[in-house]
Amino acid sequence: MLALSFDPEPKLVEVPDPVLGEGDALVRVLMAGICGTDLELLAGYKDFRGIPGHEMVGVVEEAPLPGWVGARVVPEINLACGECNMCRAGHRKHCERRMVLGLIGRSGAFAQKVSLPLDILHRVPDSVADEEAVWAEPLAAALGVWELGIQAGEPVLVLGDGRLGALLALGLLWRGADVELAGLDAEKLGRLEDLGVRVNRDIPRPVYPWVVDATGSAGGVEAALAWTRPTGTLVVKSTCHERSVIDFSRVVVDEIRITGSRCGAFPPALAALLSGEVPVKRLISKVFPLNEAVEALRESSRPGVFKILLDMRQ
Amino acid sequence: MLALSFDPEPKLVEVPDPVLGEGDALVRVLMAGICGTDLELLAGYKDFRGIPGHEMVGVVEEAPLPGWVGARVVPEINLACGECNMCRAGHRKHCERRMVLGLIGRSGAFAQKVSLPLDILHRVPDSVADEEAVWAEPLAAALGVWELGIQAGEPVLVLGDGRLGALLALGLLWRGADVELAGLDAEKLGRLEDLGVRVNRDIPRPVYPWVVDATGSAGGVEAALAWTRPTGTLVVKSTCHERSVIDFSRVVVDEIRITGSRCGAFPPALAALLSGEVPVKRLISKVFPLNEAVEALRESSRPGVFKILLDMRQ
């Protein structure tokens, strides 16, 4: 099968079909999405080698339970052992021996086929199109911020006008937060306004009870801190391979909470996609066929570009 | 009256008695404590000028309500306006126009007399000695960490073997947490063990659901992060005038919460002092008379020294 591999340079490779372990399904990938984390892997994050990709929708071709064959599915990304201290404490996504699809110990979705444990698969409702379903994982991650305790009507500032910031703003709006977004790219900000996102172009003032850093840059947390009001919460959502410099005396004196947020639950994301009320399709900048995946990566890192998808069906 | 003033160099000065504003009491200071924050002021924090000091016990000499005259009292440190957005939202200690005793806009306790609004005063039970009562403010701040949601029996690591770390460990032990402490000063660690604090001398492992940074150093948060388990909480308790360098990708991936904590409620602290179960007197390294205050500051910053008190009664 054809796959995109990081070696560490990205290149298209012909590799054998995946070997299935116990409990695994063989899934034919329909579409996959390029995430900022994939670009971070290219920049050196985790010294990654192999097939990346953790945003996808596919069709089950083989499965240990016959009822799954033919199902259109989206996978969660964490594969838990079920036996370690964290798993037994109910924190399966923080399993001490976890593998993560396309990130740690497990080949990812930028391939024509992928082996996935049945227990991380979610069925996709028929009325959700492939180019919507492929958003399930990043939308679940965005909606995970809501679960930290945001109340309907509460002001939330999303910092960052990239693909993650856009999805956070649209997802939190859907949930009922009073969302504003700040960023640096005038063109992107204009497009987000067209999607109904209110943009804050003022200089930072520490007035927001919730600020989400989705800048993907080392300076993002410090910038977000300048918008966070005393006793407020700063959610760090994007990863960055550089370290950040922070004035923690502000955090102490103003008793600010900084919370890391990675993944979220899939059912709310699938419900959002089913509702049609989160306009994910309008965030797609371009769709590339798999055999143009290297070009797709380059396009994904260009300024002004939101989401790039890979179409594996061709 | 005699006072210690930072100009910015510390020196003893003869100044007029305080002028009382509306609602203020005139309080004769009995004892005052030197805090790490006072030393930070000397190191440049907040460009402070004037009379510092925010840990004290005193006797009311004049008051707008006669029932207070003669009362032995300890003051909270935040003076709120009662009218701003934060005050109206119930966050009086984060008042937008607040003054802070000995820190912001209000002369502090390193003087023979101080003017204090009646509404920040707490009466001290008779059986609590002056050299115990002077601990009310720092002990309240230490016990404030408990209020963040620690459960009885939960493991807590306190990082830092100074006066703040010691008080945190003893306070959280009193509350019922399963406390360990890590630090660098072998002599201090030995003395804390004598007080019943369990010391962890292992290399850092990310196993604690709660870690409190009380190092007072810019590297403290990063060090504390190495002990914090996924989904755990890192409480930043000490302030430092330098900025810290942090790997936020660990915070995101492991969904760690970092919480700043400054002040705490006084009633639990007074209850702890009344119980006699928190051995604060054993943390007193030395008591200096006010006229040796400059030497007391120097002593307070020496390695191996816990709490230095100023006795104003002489």
XYZ file of C-alpha atoms in Angstrom:
628
model
C 0.000 0.000 0.000
C 0.995 3.645 -0.419
C 1.834 5.695 2.703
C 3.429 8.963 3.740
C 6.415 8.339 6.013
C 8.641 10.700 8.035
C 12.223 9.426 7.854
C 12.524 12.170 9.244
C 12.018 13.875 5.860
C 8.509 13.269 4.528
C 8.265 10.920 1.569
C 5.803 8.617 -0.148
C 6.657 4.959 0.331
C 5.240 1.627 -0.767
C 4.926 -0.619 2.308
C 3.222 -3.949 3.131
C -0.368 -3.866 4.404
C -0.617 -3.606 8.224
C -0.399 -6.816 10.276
C -3.365 -7.163 12.623
C -2.827 -7.815 16.331
C -5.402 -9.340 18.643
C -8.519 -7.175 18.758
C -7.453 -5.136 15.747
C -9.564 -4.189 12.758
C -8.169 -3.471 9.297
C -9.485 -0.092 8.229
C -9.293 1.359 4.730
C -8.649 5.083 5.126
C -11.047 7.367 3.222
C -9.788 10.782 4.276
C -7.194 12.064 6.715
C -6.478 15.521 8.108
C -3.131 17.241 8.609
C -2.797 18.600 12.135
C -0.386 21.138 13.599
C 1.116 18.299 15.619
C 2.104 16.532 12.379
C 4.005 19.670 11.401
C 5.593 19.747 14.875
C 6.787 16.158 14.286
C 8.518 17.387 11.140
C 10.113 20.179 13.192
C 11.646 17.631 15.540
C 8.976 16.969 18.172
C 9.375 13.456 19.667
C 12.099 12.510 17.112
C 9.301 10.795 15.237
C 9.973 8.220 12.495
C 7.317 6.305 10.550
C 3.769 6.886 9.292
C 2.068 9.840 11.064
C -1.573 10.884 10.956
C -4.241 10.728 13.659
C -7.246 12.485 12.097
C -9.143 10.138 9.776
C -12.313 8.460 8.665
C -12.261 4.986 7.180
C -14.194 1.808 6.440
C -13.640 -1.427 8.351
C -12.506 -4.190 5.991
C -11.663 -6.928 8.499
C -12.633 -7.158 12.171
C -12.667 -9.701 15.008
C -16.418 -9.019 15.378
C -18.231 -9.407 12.035
C -20.786 -6.675 12.816
C -18.072 -4.067 12.295
C -17.148 -5.040 8.741
C -18.291 -2.331 6.342
C -18.822 0.236 9.116
C -17.606 3.764 8.505
C -15.561 4.716 11.564
C -13.418 7.371 13.231
C -10.716 6.289 15.729
C -9.730 7.762 19.051
C -5.978 8.178 19.189
C -4.941 6.707 22.583
C -4.394 2.956 22.910
C -4.424 2.071 26.613
C -3.027 -1.047 28.302
C -5.909 -1.217 30.775
C -3.621 -2.483 33.531
C -1.307 0.307 34.734
C -1.931 2.639 37.665
C -3.337 5.404 35.473
C -5.669 3.028 33.596
C -6.950 1.537 36.846
C -7.522 5.060 38.191
C -9.797 5.697 35.209
C -7.288 7.817 33.256
C -7.003 5.558 30.194
C -5.922 8.381 27.906
C -2.958 8.839 30.276
C -2.040 5.133 30.281
C 1.612 4.796 31.337
C 2.306 2.444 28.424
C -0.046 4.020 25.909
C 0.502 4.063 22.222
C -0.850 7.007 20.252
C -2.019 6.684 16.674
C 0.559 8.212 14.347
C 2.522 9.635 17.257
C 3.819 6.988 19.655
C 4.414 3.347 18.806
C 1.618 2.943 16.323
C 1.487 3.643 12.588
C -0.893 6.404 11.677
C -3.552 7.353 9.192
C -1.493 8.751 6.312
C -1.687 5.403 4.558
C -4.208 3.543 2.452
C -4.848 1.083 5.289
C -4.307 1.102 9.028
C -4.776 -1.449 11.815
C -6.848 -0.090 14.705
C -8.077 -1.793 17.896
C -11.855 -2.165 17.762
C -12.224 -0.523 21.155
C -11.087 2.901 19.932
C -13.522 3.020 16.985
C -16.697 5.081 16.799
C -19.324 4.573 14.092
C -20.084 7.614 11.961
C -23.760 8.524 11.350
C -24.697 8.110 7.672
C -25.626 11.761 7.160
C -22.142 12.965 8.180
C -19.977 13.277 5.057
C -16.394 11.973 4.947
C -14.992 15.503 4.855
C -16.964 16.248 8.030
C -16.252 12.958 9.834
C -12.503 13.491 9.454
C -12.919 16.384 11.919
C -14.123 14.143 14.747
C -10.779 13.930 16.563
C -9.768 17.617 16.432
C -13.337 18.707 17.198
C -13.441 16.330 20.191
C -10.174 17.898 21.374
C -11.616 21.403 20.948
C -14.836 20.550 22.778
C -12.724 19.017 25.575
C -11.962 22.602 26.633
C -15.658 23.118 27.365
C -15.566 20.165 29.766
C -13.066 22.051 31.983
C -15.990 23.959 33.453
C -16.933 26.799 31.079
C -20.508 27.920 31.699
C -22.939 28.902 28.947
C -22.604 32.626 28.249
C -19.156 32.950 29.860
C -16.573 35.036 27.969
C -13.821 32.950 26.370
C -10.922 34.338 24.360
C -9.288 31.992 21.873
C -5.758 33.099 21.053
C -4.592 31.927 17.643
C -6.191 32.170 14.206
C -4.938 28.862 12.822
C -6.838 25.628 12.289
C -6.924 24.816 15.999
C -8.026 28.304 17.041
C -10.751 28.331 14.414
C -12.097 24.963 15.499
C -11.992 25.962 19.181
C -13.904 29.151 18.489
C -16.553 27.388 16.402
C -16.855 24.468 18.831
C -17.153 26.654 21.934
C -19.657 28.916 20.156
C -21.718 25.806 19.399
C -21.597 24.908 23.097
C -22.892 28.346 24.075
C -19.805 30.239 25.266
C -19.414 33.977 24.574
C -16.391 33.501 22.296
C -13.939 36.038 20.951
C -10.769 35.283 19.021
C -7.507 37.187 18.662
C -4.762 36.522 16.141
C -2.178 38.070 13.857
C -3.278 37.103 10.334
C -5.702 39.726 8.980
C -6.913 37.468 6.167
C -7.663 34.556 8.471
C -9.371 36.837 10.971
C -11.582 38.174 8.204
C -12.526 34.656 7.127
C -13.318 33.697 10.723
C -15.580 36.735 11.025
C -17.400 35.500 7.921
C -17.993 32.250 9.851
C -19.603 34.167 12.728
C -16.588 34.400 15.046
C -16.218 37.721 16.885
C -12.649 39.011 16.597
C -10.904 41.080 19.290
C -8.324 43.448 17.746
C -7.660 45.461 20.933
C -4.426 45.440 22.892
C -4.433 42.740 25.603
C -6.310 43.446 28.810
C -6.626 40.884 31.621
C -10.414 40.663 31.510
C -11.279 37.137 30.346
C -12.204 34.390 32.839
C -11.186 31.850 30.154
C -8.371 32.152 27.620
C -7.315 29.321 25.328
C -3.801 29.318 23.855
C -4.002 27.850 20.372
C -1.086 29.771 18.913
C 1.259 26.808 18.616
C 4.129 29.148 19.456
C 6.447 29.339 22.448
C 5.251 32.865 23.222
C 1.602 31.853 23.243
C 1.196 31.129 26.943
C 2.766 34.420 28.000
C 0.556 36.289 25.513
C -2.532 34.438 26.727
C -1.636 35.296 30.312
C -1.906 38.989 29.468
C -5.596 38.462 28.573
C -6.456 36.258 31.584
C -8.183 37.978 34.461
C -7.297 37.264 38.118
C -8.742 33.886 39.238
C -9.240 33.017 35.552
C -8.218 29.907 33.638
C -5.680 29.748 30.835
C -6.091 26.567 28.803
C -2.949 25.510 26.937
C -4.179 23.604 23.917
C -1.441 23.698 21.302
C 1.889 21.956 21.673
C 5.178 23.505 20.696
C 8.627 21.924 20.650
C 10.204 25.047 22.155
C 10.036 25.932 25.833
C 8.153 29.013 27.031
C 9.261 31.819 29.335
C 6.631 32.771 31.908
C 6.300 35.284 34.734
C 4.849 32.983 37.376
C 4.608 35.770 39.958
C 1.547 36.979 37.972
C 0.126 33.432 38.170
C 0.653 33.344 41.937
C -0.480 36.866 42.798
C -3.566 36.701 40.580
C -4.219 33.046 41.463
C -4.528 32.048 37.820
C -5.074 28.442 36.791
C -3.167 27.110 33.764
C -4.566 23.855 32.437
C -3.177 21.623 29.722
C -5.794 20.047 27.486
C -5.115 17.385 24.891
C -7.915 15.066 23.821
C -11.666 15.101 24.242
C -14.603 12.725 24.151
C -15.882 11.662 20.718
C -19.665 11.502 21.272
C -20.106 15.297 21.668
C -17.976 15.849 18.557
C -20.047 13.393 16.516
C -23.205 15.067 17.848
C -21.846 18.450 16.739
C -21.051 17.110 13.269
C -24.485 15.468 13.028
C -26.143 18.778 13.953
C -24.454 20.507 11.021
C -24.079 23.572 13.245
C -20.273 23.617 13.301
C -19.221 24.656 9.775
C -16.118 22.464 9.589
C -16.269 22.092 5.820
C -15.736 25.830 5.442
C -12.384 25.442 7.252
C -11.035 23.114 4.547
C -8.502 25.032 2.474
C -7.711 22.240 0.021
C -7.936 18.483 -0.483
C -4.919 16.640 -1.911
C -4.759 13.043 -3.118
C -2.418 10.836 -1.074
C 0.190 10.765 -3.838
C 0.577 14.548 -3.401
C 0.933 14.269 0.386
C 4.383 15.882 0.548
C 3.021 18.916 -1.264
C -0.009 18.840 1.050
C 2.272 19.118 4.101
C 4.028 22.081 2.570
C 0.690 23.723 1.801
C -0.495 23.058 5.370
C 2.370 25.073 6.842
C 1.790 28.084 4.573
C 0.422 31.279 6.177
C -3.271 31.808 5.585
C -4.065 28.096 5.217
C -6.592 26.401 7.504
C -7.157 22.663 7.142
C -5.581 20.463 4.494
C -7.107 17.027 3.934
C -5.675 13.965 2.226
C -8.110 12.020 0.069
C -7.162 8.341 0.072
C -10.065 7.231 -2.086
C -8.340 8.029 -5.352
C 7.912 55.996 65.899
C 10.675 53.648 64.763
C 10.252 51.725 61.507
C 12.222 49.700 58.995
C 12.046 51.287 55.549
C 13.241 50.116 52.128
C 14.608 53.109 50.221
C 15.368 50.745 48.412
C 18.200 49.855 50.831
C 16.807 48.752 54.194
C 17.310 51.197 57.035
C 15.810 52.142 60.381
C 13.967 55.443 60.291
C 12.112 57.667 62.756
C 8.751 58.602 61.199
C 5.496 60.209 62.409
C 2.787 57.932 63.766
C 0.341 56.709 61.088
C -2.593 58.954 60.136
C -5.903 57.110 60.407
C -8.350 57.084 57.492
C -12.067 56.418 57.796
C -12.665 52.943 59.236
C -9.037 52.548 60.316
C -7.755 51.331 63.653
C -4.401 52.286 65.131
C -2.596 49.067 66.030
C 0.552 48.808 68.135
C 2.650 46.020 66.618
C 3.807 43.314 69.045
C 5.670 40.990 66.713
C 6.201 40.784 62.961
C 7.572 38.047 60.708
C 9.995 38.350 57.815
C 8.658 36.620 54.711
C 10.397 35.526 51.528
C 8.374 38.179 49.719
C 10.046 40.869 51.839
C 13.401 39.593 50.636
C 12.073 39.585 47.060
C 11.163 43.272 47.530
C 14.787 43.914 48.425
C 15.835 42.039 45.291
C 13.786 44.408 43.148
C 10.288 42.912 43.088
C 7.645 45.642 42.515
C 10.259 48.462 42.845
C 9.018 48.758 46.405
C 9.756 51.839 48.537
C 8.511 52.389 52.097
C 7.723 50.296 55.171
C 7.260 46.595 54.306
C 5.899 43.800 56.508
C 2.629 41.881 56.265
C 2.952 39.193 58.952
C 2.148 40.601 62.402
C 0.220 40.518 65.619
C -0.679 43.690 67.474
C -2.980 45.402 69.935
C -5.657 47.889 68.891
C -5.029 51.285 70.497
C -7.650 53.377 68.714
C -10.651 52.223 66.704
C -13.856 53.607 65.203
C -15.771 50.975 67.205
C -14.823 51.069 70.913
C -15.246 47.300 71.388
C -12.023 46.756 69.445
C -9.759 48.859 71.669
C -7.381 46.571 73.564
C -8.081 43.584 71.307
C -5.108 41.516 70.182
C -5.440 41.136 66.424
C -3.902 39.768 63.242
C -4.631 41.517 59.900
C -5.423 40.112 56.506
C -3.246 41.760 53.896
C -5.660 42.738 51.093
C -7.586 46.016 51.316
C -10.462 45.881 48.817
C -12.486 48.771 47.377
C -15.735 46.795 47.458
C -16.952 48.434 44.250
C -14.960 47.152 41.265
C -15.918 44.233 39.009
C -13.772 41.733 40.915
C -15.128 42.840 44.311
C -18.704 42.619 43.080
C -17.992 39.146 41.681
C -16.950 38.083 45.190
C -13.189 38.161 44.541
C -12.290 40.853 47.094
C -8.705 39.670 47.447
C -8.362 40.335 43.715
C -9.860 43.841 43.926
C -8.746 45.843 40.870
C -7.789 48.784 43.082
C -6.592 46.830 46.085
C -3.895 47.915 48.441
C -1.775 45.241 50.081
C -0.279 45.676 53.527
C 3.453 46.347 53.252
C 3.417 45.588 49.540
C 1.138 47.894 47.526
C 0.044 51.381 48.560
C -0.096 50.755 52.287
C 2.615 50.963 54.952
C 3.390 47.639 56.539
C 4.052 46.010 59.855
C 7.785 46.640 60.314
C 6.977 49.665 62.467
C 5.933 50.285 66.033
C 2.450 51.290 64.927
C 0.354 50.724 61.836
C -3.056 51.895 60.672
C -5.309 49.030 59.580
C -8.930 48.998 58.396
C -11.116 47.303 61.018
C -12.615 44.998 58.416
C -9.351 43.127 57.809
C -8.722 42.402 61.513
C -9.226 39.032 63.239
C -9.186 38.679 67.011
C -6.587 36.260 68.392
C -7.708 33.683 71.008
C -6.079 34.362 74.401
C -4.273 31.026 74.562
C -2.393 31.680 71.310
C 0.975 33.296 72.134
C 2.280 36.308 70.195
C 5.018 34.216 68.578
C 2.304 31.840 67.346
C -0.252 34.477 66.302
C 2.331 36.153 64.061
C 2.075 33.009 61.889
C -1.610 33.543 61.081
C -1.076 35.106 57.654
C 1.560 32.685 56.281
C -0.289 29.708 57.769
C -3.548 30.896 56.163
C -1.680 31.115 52.857
C -0.302 27.593 53.322
C -3.691 26.138 54.222
C -5.167 27.892 51.171
C -3.493 25.157 49.109
C -5.703 22.576 50.830
C -8.788 24.482 49.661
C -7.835 23.800 46.020
C -9.336 20.336 46.405
C -6.804 18.064 48.113
C -8.542 15.092 49.710
C -7.560 13.611 53.082
C -4.913 10.934 52.547
C -3.909 12.151 49.081
C -0.171 12.271 48.323
C 1.235 15.817 48.197
C 4.852 16.704 47.484
C 6.067 20.036 48.785
C 9.123 21.246 46.866
C 11.317 23.580 48.877
C 12.793 23.290 52.358
C 12.571 26.966 53.320
C 10.131 28.688 55.656
C 7.269 28.466 53.181
C 7.877 24.813 52.344
C 8.100 23.916 56.012
C 4.848 25.675 56.817
C 3.092 24.100 53.841
C 4.205 20.619 54.865
C 3.141 21.100 58.491
C -0.149 22.754 57.558
C -1.130 20.129 54.992
C -0.123 17.340 57.402
C -2.447 18.927 59.971
C -5.243 18.899 57.387
C -4.696 15.180 56.738
C -2.784 15.027 53.459
C -0.102 12.359 52.865
C 2.749 14.906 52.696
C 6.330 14.465 51.532
C 8.876 17.228 51.077
C 11.916 17.521 48.822
C 14.677 20.100 49.059
C 18.369 20.753 48.721
C 19.520 21.753 52.217
C 20.494 18.640 54.191
C 20.426 20.440 57.526
C 16.944 21.887 56.976
C 15.657 18.554 55.732
C 16.953 16.892 58.899
C 15.226 19.467 61.081
C 11.966 19.020 59.165
C 12.172 15.268 59.717
C 12.513 15.994 63.430
C 9.202 17.875 63.139
C 7.517 14.804 61.632
C 7.791 15.715 57.937
C 8.610 12.803 55.618
C 11.430 13.735 53.247
C 11.764 12.389 49.693
C 15.431 12.202 48.631
C 14.837 10.207 45.424
C 15.313 11.502 41.913
C 12.127 13.082 40.550
C 9.429 10.765 39.234
C 6.076 12.035 37.947
C 3.952 10.223 40.509
C 2.316 12.884 42.703
C -1.265 14.047 42.083
C -0.358 17.260 43.963
C 2.976 19.102 43.938
C 3.498 22.497 45.573
C 6.345 24.728 44.411
C 7.685 26.593 47.423
C 11.250 26.931 46.179
C 11.120 30.676 45.552
C 13.393 30.117 42.567
C 12.836 30.551 38.851
C 13.587 26.863 38.259
C 11.039 25.713 40.813
C 8.062 25.251 38.531
C 10.009 23.179 36.013
C 11.414 21.032 38.831
C 7.956 20.595 40.341
C 6.615 19.576 36.939
C 9.003 16.621 36.909
C 7.263 15.273 40.056
C 3.670 15.919 38.882
C 1.808 12.942 37.501
C -0.430 13.168 34.418
C -3.757 14.868 35.272
C -2.121 16.145 38.492
C -2.025 19.653 39.928
C 1.085 21.783 40.394
C 0.438 24.601 42.857
C 2.782 27.573 42.442
C 3.026 29.135 45.861
C 6.246 31.122 46.010
C 6.868 34.249 43.986
C 10.130 34.989 42.239
C 11.189 38.148 40.427
C 12.763 36.138 37.608
C 10.801 34.489 34.822
C 10.662 30.700 34.468
C 11.304 28.500 31.439
C 8.739 25.732 31.026
C 8.090 22.880 28.614
C 4.359 23.373 28.113
C 4.070 20.400 25.755
C 4.324 18.209 28.904
C 1.504 20.286 30.459
C -0.674 19.789 27.388
C 0.053 16.125 26.687
C -0.284 15.086 30.341
C -3.192 17.509 30.932
C -1.554 18.961 34.023
C -3.134 21.833 35.923
C -0.861 24.630 37.221
C -2.527 26.809 39.820
C -1.222 29.970 41.419
C -2.065 30.338 45.096
C -1.456 33.464 47.140
C -3.549 34.074 50.249
C -5.848 31.938 52.337
C -8.685 32.310 54.807
C -7.747 33.257 58.381
C -10.242 31.225 60.455
C -8.685 27.823 59.603
C -5.236 29.218 60.396
C -6.361 30.557 63.770
C -8.037 27.200 64.463
C -4.766 25.436 63.632
C -2.820 27.734 65.969
C -5.416 27.281 68.709
C -5.139 23.480 68.368
C -1.414 23.658 69.047
C -0.983 20.874 66.505
C 1.081 22.872 64.002
C 4.489 23.401 65.678
C 5.116 26.888 64.291
C 7.261 27.956 67.243
C 9.804 25.306 66.322
C 10.243 27.005 62.939
C 11.471 30.231 64.580
C 15.205 30.512 64.031
C 15.710 33.755 65.923
C 13.881 36.813 67.280
C 15.438 40.253 66.796
C 14.371 43.542 68.376
C 13.134 46.139 65.864
C 16.297 48.212 66.214
C 18.270 45.253 64.816
C 15.880 44.813 61.880
C 18.521 45.316 59.190
C 20.584 42.539 60.714
C 17.413 40.446 60.986
C 16.832 40.770 57.235
C 20.386 39.653 56.555
C 19.942 36.701 58.891
C 16.654 35.789 57.211
C 18.358 35.367 53.847
C 21.130 33.127 55.194
C 21.074 29.436 54.178
C 19.728 27.145 56.862
C 17.530 29.795 58.476
C 13.765 29.286 58.812
C 11.669 32.101 60.283
C 13.047 35.342 61.697
C 10.714 37.434 63.857
C 10.934 41.076 64.867
C 9.940 41.844 68.425
C 8.482 45.355 68.647
C 7.680 45.172 72.342
C 11.155 46.184 73.459
